[in-house]
PDB file of C-alpha atoms and ligand atoms in Angstrom:
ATOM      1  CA  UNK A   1     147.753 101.809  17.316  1.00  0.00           C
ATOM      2  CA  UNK A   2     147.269  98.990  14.704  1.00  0.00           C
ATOM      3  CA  UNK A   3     149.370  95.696  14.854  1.00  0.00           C
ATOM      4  CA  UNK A   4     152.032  95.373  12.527  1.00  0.00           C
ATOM      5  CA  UNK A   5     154.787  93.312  11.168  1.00  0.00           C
ATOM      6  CA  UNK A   6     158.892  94.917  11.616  1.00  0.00           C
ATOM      7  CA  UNK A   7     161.138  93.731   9.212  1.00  0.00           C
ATOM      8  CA  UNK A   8     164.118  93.502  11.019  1.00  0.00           C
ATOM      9  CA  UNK A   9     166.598  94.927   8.494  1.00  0.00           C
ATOM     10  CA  UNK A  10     169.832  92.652   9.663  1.00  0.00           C
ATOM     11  CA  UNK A  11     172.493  93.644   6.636  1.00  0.00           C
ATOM     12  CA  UNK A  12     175.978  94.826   7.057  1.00  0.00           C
ATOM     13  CA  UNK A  13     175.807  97.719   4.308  1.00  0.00           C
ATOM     14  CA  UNK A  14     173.148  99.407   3.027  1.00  0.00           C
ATOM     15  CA  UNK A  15     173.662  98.417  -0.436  1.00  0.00           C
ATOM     16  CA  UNK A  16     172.207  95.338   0.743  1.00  0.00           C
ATOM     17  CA  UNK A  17     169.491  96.683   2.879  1.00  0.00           C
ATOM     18  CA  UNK A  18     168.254  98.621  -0.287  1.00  0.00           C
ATOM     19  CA  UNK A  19     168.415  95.740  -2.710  1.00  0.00           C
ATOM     20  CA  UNK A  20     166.527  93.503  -0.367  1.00  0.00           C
ATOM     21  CA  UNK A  21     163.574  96.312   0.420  1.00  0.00           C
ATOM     22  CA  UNK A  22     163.421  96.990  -3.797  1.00  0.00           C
ATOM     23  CA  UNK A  23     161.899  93.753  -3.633  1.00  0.00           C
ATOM     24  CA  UNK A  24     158.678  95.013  -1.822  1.00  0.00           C
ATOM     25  CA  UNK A  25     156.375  97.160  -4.406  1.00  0.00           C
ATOM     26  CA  UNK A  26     153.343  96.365  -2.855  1.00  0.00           C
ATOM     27  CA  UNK A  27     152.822  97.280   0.997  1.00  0.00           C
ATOM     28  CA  UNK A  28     156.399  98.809   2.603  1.00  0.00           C
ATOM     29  CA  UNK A  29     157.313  97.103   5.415  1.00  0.00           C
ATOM     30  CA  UNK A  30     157.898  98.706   9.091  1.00  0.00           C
ATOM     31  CA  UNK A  31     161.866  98.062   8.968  1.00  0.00           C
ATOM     32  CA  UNK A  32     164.064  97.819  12.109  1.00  0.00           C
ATOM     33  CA  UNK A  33     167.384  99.260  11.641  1.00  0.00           C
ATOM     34  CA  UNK A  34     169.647  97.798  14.416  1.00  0.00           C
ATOM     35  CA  UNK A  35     173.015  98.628  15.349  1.00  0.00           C
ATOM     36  CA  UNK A  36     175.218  96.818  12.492  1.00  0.00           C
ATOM     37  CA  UNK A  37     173.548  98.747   9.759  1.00  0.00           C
ATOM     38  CA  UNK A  38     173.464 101.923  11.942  1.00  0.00           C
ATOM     39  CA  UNK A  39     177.072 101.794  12.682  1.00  0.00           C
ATOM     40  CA  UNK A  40     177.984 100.909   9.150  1.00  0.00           C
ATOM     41  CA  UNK A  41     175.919 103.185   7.497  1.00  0.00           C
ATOM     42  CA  UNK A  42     175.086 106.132   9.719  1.00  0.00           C
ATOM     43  CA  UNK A  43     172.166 108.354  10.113  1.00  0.00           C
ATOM     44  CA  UNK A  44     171.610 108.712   5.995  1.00  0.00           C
ATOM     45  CA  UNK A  45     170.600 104.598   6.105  1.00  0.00           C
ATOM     46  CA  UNK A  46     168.102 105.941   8.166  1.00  0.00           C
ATOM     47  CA  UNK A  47     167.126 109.303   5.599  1.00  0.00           C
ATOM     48  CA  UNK A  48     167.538 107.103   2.886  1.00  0.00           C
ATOM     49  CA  UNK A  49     164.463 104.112   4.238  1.00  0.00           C
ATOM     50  CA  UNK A  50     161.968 106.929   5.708  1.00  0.00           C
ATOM     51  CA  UNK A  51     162.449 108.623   2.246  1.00  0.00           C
ATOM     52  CA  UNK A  52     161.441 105.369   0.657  1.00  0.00           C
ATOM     53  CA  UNK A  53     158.170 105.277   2.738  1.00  0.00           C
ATOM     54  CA  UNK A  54     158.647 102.601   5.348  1.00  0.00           C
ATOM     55  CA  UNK A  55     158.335 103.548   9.649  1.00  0.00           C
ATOM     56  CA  UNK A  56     161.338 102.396  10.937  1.00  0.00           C
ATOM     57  CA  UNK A  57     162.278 101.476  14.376  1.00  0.00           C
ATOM     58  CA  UNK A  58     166.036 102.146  15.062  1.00  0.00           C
ATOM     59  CA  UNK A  59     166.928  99.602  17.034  1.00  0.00           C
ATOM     60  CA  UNK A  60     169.850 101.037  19.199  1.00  0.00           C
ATOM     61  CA  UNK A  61     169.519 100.196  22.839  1.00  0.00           C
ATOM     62  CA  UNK A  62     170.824 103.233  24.497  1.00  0.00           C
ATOM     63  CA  UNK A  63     171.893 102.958  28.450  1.00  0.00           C
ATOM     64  CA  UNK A  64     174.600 105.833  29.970  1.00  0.00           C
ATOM     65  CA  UNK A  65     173.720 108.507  32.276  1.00  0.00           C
ATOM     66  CA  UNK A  66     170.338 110.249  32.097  1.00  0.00           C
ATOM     67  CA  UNK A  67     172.107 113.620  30.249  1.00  0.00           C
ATOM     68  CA  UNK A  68     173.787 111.603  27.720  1.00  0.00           C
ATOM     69  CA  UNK A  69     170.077 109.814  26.774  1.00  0.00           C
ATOM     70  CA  UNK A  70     168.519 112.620  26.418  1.00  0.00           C
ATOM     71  CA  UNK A  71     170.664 114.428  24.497  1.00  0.00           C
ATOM     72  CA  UNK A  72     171.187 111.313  21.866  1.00  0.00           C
ATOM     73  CA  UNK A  73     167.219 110.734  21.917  1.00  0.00           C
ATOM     74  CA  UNK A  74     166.833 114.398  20.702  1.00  0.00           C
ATOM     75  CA  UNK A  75     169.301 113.284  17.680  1.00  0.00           C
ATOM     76  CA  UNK A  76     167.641 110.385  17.273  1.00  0.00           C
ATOM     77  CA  UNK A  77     164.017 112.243  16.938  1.00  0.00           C
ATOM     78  CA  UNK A  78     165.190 114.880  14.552  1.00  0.00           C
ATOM     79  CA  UNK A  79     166.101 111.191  12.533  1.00  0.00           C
ATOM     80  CA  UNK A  80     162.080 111.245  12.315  1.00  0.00           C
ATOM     81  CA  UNK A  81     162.203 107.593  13.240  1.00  0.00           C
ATOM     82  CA  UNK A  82     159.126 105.920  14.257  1.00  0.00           C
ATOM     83  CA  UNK A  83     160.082 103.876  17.256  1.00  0.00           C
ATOM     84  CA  UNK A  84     163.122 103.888  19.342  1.00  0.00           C
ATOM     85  CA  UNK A  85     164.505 102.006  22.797  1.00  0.00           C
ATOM     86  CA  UNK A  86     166.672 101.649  25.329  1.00  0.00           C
ATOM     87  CA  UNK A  87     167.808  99.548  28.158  1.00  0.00           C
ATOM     88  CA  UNK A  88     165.421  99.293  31.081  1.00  0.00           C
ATOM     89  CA  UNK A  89     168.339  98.603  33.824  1.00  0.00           C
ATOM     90  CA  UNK A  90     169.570 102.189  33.220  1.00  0.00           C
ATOM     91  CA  UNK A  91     166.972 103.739  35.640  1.00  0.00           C
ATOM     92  CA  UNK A  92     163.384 105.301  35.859  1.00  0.00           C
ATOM     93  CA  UNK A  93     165.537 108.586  35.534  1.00  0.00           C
ATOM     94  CA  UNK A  94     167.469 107.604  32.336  1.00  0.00           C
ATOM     95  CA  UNK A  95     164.389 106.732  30.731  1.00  0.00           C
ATOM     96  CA  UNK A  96     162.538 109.864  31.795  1.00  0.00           C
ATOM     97  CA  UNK A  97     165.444 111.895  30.311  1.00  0.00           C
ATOM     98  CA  UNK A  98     164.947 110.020  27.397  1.00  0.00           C
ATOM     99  CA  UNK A  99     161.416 110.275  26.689  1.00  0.00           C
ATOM    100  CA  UNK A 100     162.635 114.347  27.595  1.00  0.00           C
ATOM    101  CA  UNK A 101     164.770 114.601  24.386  1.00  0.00           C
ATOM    102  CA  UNK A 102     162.743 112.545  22.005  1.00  0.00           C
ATOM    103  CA  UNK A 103     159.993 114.674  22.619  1.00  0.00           C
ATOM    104  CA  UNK A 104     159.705 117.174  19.437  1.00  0.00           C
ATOM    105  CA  UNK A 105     158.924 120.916  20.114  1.00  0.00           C
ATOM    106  CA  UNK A 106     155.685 120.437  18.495  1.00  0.00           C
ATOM    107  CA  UNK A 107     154.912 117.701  21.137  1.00  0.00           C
ATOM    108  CA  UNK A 108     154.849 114.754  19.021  1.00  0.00           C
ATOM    109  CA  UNK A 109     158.014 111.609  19.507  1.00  0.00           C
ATOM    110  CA  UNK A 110     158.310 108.473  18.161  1.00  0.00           C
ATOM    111  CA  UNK A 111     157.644 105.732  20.410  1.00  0.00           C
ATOM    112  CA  UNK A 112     159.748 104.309  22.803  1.00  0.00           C
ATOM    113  CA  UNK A 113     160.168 100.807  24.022  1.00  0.00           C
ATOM    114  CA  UNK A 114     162.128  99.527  26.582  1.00  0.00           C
ATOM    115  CA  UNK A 115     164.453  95.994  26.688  1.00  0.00           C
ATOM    116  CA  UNK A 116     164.039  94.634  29.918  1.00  0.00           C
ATOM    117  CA  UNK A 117     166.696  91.371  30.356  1.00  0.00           C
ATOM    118  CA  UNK A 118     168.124  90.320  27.118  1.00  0.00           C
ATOM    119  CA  UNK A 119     166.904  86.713  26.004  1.00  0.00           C
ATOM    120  CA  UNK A 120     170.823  85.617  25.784  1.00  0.00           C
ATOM    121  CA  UNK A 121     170.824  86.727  29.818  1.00  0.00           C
ATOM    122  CA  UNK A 122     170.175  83.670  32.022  1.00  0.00           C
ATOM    123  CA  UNK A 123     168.645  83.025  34.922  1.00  0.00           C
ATOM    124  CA  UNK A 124     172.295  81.875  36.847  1.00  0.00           C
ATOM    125  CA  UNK A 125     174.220  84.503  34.703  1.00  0.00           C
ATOM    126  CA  UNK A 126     171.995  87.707  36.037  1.00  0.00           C
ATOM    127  CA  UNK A 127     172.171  85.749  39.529  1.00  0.00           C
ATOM    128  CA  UNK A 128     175.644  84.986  40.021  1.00  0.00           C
ATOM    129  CA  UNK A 129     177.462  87.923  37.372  1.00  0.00           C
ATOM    130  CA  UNK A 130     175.036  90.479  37.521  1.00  0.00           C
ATOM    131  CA  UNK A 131     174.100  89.807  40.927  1.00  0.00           C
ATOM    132  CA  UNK A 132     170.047  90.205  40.598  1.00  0.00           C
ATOM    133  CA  UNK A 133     168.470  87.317  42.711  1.00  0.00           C
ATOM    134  CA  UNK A 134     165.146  87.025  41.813  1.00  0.00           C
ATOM    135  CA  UNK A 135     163.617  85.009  39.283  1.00  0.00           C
ATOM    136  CA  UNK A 136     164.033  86.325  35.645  1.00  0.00           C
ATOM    137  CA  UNK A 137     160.544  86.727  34.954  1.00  0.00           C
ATOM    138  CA  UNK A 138     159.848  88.752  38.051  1.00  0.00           C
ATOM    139  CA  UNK A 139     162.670  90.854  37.070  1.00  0.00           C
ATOM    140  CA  UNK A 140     160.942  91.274  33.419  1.00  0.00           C
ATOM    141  CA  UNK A 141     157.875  91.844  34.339  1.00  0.00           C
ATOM    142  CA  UNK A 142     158.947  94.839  37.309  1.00  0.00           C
ATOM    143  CA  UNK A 143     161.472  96.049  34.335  1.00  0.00           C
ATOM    144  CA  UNK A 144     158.074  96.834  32.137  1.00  0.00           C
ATOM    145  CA  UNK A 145     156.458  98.347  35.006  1.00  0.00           C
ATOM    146  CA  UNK A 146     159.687 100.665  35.430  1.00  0.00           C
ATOM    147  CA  UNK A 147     159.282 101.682  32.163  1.00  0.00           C
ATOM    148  CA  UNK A 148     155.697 101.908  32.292  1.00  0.00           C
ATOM    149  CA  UNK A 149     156.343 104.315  35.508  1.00  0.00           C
ATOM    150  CA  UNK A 150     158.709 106.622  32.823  1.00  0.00           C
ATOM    151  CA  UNK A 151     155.870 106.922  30.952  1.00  0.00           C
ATOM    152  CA  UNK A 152     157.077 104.763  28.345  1.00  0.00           C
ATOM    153  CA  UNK A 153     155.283 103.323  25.198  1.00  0.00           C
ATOM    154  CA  UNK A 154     156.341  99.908  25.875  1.00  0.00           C
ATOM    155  CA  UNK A 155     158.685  96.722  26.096  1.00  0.00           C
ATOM    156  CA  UNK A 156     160.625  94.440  23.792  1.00  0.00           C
ATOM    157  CA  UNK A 157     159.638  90.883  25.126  1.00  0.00           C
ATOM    158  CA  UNK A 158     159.329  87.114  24.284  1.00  0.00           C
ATOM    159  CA  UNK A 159     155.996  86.647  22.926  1.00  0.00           C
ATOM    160  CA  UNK A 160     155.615  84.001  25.683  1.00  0.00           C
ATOM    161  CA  UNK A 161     155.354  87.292  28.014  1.00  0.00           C
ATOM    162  CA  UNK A 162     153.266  89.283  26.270  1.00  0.00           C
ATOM    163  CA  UNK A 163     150.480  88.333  28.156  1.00  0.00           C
ATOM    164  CA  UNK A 164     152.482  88.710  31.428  1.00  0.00           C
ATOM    165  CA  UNK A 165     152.724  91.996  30.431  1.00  0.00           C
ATOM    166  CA  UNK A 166     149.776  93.393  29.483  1.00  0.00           C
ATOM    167  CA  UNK A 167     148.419  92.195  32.501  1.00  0.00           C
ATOM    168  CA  UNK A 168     151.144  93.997  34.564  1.00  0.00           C
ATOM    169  CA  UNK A 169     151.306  96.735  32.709  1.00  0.00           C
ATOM    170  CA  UNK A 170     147.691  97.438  30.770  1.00  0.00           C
ATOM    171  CA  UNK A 171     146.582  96.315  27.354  1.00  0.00           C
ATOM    172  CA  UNK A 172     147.639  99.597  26.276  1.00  0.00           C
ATOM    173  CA  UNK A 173     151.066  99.209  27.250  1.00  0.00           C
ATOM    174  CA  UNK A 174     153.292  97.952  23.871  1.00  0.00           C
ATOM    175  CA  UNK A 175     154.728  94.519  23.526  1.00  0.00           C
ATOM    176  CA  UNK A 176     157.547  94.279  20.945  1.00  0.00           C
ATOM    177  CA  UNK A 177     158.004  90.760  20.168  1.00  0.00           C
ATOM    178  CA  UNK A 178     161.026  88.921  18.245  1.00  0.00           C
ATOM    179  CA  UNK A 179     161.542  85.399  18.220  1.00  0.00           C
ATOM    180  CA  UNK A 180     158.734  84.600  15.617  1.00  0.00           C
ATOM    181  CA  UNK A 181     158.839  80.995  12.843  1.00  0.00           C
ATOM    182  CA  UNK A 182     156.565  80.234  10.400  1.00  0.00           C
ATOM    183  CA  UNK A 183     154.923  76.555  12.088  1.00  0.00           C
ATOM    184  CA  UNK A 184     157.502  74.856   9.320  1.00  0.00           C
ATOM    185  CA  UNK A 185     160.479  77.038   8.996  1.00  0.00           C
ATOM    186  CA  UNK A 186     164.164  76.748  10.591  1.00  0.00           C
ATOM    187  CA  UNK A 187     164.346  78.192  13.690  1.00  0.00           C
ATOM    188  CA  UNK A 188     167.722  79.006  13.737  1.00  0.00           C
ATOM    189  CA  UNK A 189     169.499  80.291  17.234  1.00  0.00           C
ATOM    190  CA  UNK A 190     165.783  81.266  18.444  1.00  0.00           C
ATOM    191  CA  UNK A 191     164.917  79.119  21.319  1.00  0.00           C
ATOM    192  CA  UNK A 192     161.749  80.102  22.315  1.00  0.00           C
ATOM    193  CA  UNK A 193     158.946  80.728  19.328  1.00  0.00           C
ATOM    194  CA  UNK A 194     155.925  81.338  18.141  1.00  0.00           C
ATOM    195  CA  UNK A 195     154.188  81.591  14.998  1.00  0.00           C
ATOM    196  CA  UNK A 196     152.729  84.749  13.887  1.00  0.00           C
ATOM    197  CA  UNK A 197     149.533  83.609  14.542  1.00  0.00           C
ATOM    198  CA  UNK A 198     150.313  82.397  17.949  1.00  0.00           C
ATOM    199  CA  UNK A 199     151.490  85.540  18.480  1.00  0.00           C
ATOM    200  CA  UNK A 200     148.464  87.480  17.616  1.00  0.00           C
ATOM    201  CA  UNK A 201     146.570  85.546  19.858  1.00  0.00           C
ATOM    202  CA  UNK A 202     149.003  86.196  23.102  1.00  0.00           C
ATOM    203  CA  UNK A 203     148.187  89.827  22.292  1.00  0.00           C
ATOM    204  CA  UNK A 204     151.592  91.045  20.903  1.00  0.00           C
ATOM    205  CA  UNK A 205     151.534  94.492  18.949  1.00  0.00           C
ATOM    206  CA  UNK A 206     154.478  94.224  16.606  1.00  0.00           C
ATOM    207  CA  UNK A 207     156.311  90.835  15.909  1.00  0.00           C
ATOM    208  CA  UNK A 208     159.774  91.641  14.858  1.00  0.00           C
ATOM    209  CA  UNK A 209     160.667  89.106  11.956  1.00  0.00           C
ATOM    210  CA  UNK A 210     164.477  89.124  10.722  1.00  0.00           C
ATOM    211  CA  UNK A 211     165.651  85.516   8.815  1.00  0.00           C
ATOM    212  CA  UNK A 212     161.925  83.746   8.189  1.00  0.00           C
ATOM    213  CA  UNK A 213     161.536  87.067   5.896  1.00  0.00           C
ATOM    214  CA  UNK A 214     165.215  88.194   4.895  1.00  0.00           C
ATOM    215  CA  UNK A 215     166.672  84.330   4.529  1.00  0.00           C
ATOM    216  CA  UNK A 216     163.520  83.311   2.471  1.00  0.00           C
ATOM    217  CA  UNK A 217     163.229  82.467  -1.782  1.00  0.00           C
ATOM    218  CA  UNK A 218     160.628  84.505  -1.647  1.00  0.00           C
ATOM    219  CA  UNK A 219     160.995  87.505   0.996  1.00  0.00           C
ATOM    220  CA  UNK A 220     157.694  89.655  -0.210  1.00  0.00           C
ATOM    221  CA  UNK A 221     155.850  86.518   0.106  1.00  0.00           C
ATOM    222  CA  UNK A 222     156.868  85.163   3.542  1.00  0.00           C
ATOM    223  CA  UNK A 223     155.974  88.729   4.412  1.00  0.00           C
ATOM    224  CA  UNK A 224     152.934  88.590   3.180  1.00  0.00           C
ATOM    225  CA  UNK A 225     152.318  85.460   4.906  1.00  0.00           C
ATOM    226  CA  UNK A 226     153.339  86.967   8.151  1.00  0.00           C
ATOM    227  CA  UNK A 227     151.013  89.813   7.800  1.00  0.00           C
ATOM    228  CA  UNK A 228     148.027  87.215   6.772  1.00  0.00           C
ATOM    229  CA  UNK A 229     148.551  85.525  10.252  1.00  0.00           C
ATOM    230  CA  UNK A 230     149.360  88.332  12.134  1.00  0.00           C
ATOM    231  CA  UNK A 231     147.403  91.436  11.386  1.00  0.00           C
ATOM    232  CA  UNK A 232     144.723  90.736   8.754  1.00  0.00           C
TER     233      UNK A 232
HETATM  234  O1  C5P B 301     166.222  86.619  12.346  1.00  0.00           O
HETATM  235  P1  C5P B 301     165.336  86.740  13.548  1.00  0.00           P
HETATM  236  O2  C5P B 301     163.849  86.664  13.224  1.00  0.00           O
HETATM  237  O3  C5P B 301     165.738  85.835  14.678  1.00  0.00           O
HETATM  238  O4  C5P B 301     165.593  88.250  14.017  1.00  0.00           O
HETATM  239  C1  C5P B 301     165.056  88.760  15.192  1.00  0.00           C
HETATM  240  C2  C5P B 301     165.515  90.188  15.388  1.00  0.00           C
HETATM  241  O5  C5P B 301     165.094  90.612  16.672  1.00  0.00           O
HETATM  242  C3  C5P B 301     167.025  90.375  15.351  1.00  0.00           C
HETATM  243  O6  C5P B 301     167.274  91.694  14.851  1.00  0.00           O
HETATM  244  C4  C5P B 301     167.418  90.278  16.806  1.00  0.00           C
HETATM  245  O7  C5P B 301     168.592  90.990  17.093  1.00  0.00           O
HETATM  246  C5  C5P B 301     166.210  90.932  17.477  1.00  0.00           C
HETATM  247  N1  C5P B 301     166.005  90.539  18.872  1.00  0.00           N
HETATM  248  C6  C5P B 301     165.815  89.216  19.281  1.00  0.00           C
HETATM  249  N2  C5P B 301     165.614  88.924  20.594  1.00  0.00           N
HETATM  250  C7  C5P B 301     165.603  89.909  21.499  1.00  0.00           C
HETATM  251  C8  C5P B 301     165.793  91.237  21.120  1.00  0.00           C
HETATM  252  C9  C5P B 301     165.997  91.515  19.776  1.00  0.00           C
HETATM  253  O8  C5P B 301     165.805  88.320  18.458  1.00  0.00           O
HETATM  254  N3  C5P B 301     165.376  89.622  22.757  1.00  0.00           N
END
């Protein structure tokens, strides 16, 4: 499984989505579809980028009871989609029912990450709201191993834990990291960055890249540059 760079695909309508990927005639970007362009657009957003040529991740965080998943993740692999995820907190058993439906009669599924705490979730918020007492990077890191237990492909995580991770969970194990700048761009509501490069070296397997490539003059060329310091 090679590195790559995800495009994450952040428009409200798929007019714009389309207009903004006409741009790339050279290499097609791996595109994340997340749940604003899903929910606007529905599944043919989805037809419409795969028959374009690009993987796509769909980006849809599913967590309700293990029947529910699996039945949805069977949808969802029918989509053809080349990555999927879900929320880690809804069990080892939701996420083996999910890995259940995605699973194509033929044997083959598109991967399947896992989200272990949101980056907006706090230390003091999962302690005192969600109840969940131990430090936040203990409860990542036994998160990944959950869904490493479920036989899961792997976890969306800072790339400031994508070490952490592959040492809990094996180099094989996928790290899915947003939260990526360009050494001088904006960082916008992102807290916590690195640069494509840095994240290379921590050993993440996808960066996920929304505003440095989708806000930028140039879009093709900021992903170019991403790929240049990521994968090449
Ligand atoms: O524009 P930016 O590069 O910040 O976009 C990052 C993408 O990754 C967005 O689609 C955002 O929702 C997603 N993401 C994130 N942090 C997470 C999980 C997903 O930024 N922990």
């Amino acid at each position: 499984m090679g590195k790559d760079v995800i495009v994450a695909c952040d428009f409200a309508s798929g007019k714009e989505a389309l207009a903004f990927l006409d741009r790339f005639t050279g290499r097609k970007p791996f595109v994340k579809i997340g749940m604003e362009l899903f929910y606007a657009e529905g599944p043919a957003i989805v037809r419409e980028i795969k028959a374009r040529g690009h993987k796509i991740f769909l980006d849809l965080k599913l967590h309700d009871i293990p029947n529910t998943v699996r039945k949805s993740m069977a949808v969802l692999s029918g989509l053809d989609v080349d990555m999927t995820n879900l929320h880690a907190a809804g069990t080892v058993q939701m996420m083996e029912a999910a890995l259940e439906g995605l699973t194509r009669p033929d044997g083959t599924r598109p991967l399947l990450i896992a989200v272990t705490q949101l980056t907006s979730t706090s230390e003091e918020r999962m302690r005192e709201e969600l109840l969940i007492r131990e430090p936040i990077g203990e409860v990542v890191m036994h998160y990944a191993q959950n869904a490493k237990r479920a036989g899961l492909d792997g976890v969306v995580c800072s790339p400031l834990e994508a070490r952490g991770v592959h040492e809990a969970c094996g180099a094989a194990f996928l790290t899915v990291t947003p939260g990526v700048r360009f050494a001088d761009g904006e960082k916008g509501d992102q807290v916590r960055v690195m640069t494509p490069e840095q994240a290379r070296l921590v050993g993440s397997d996808y960066i996920v890249v929304g505003r440095p490539i989708t806000a930028a003059s140039d879009p093709v060329a900021a992903y170019e540059r991403c790929v240049r310091e990521f994968v090449d």
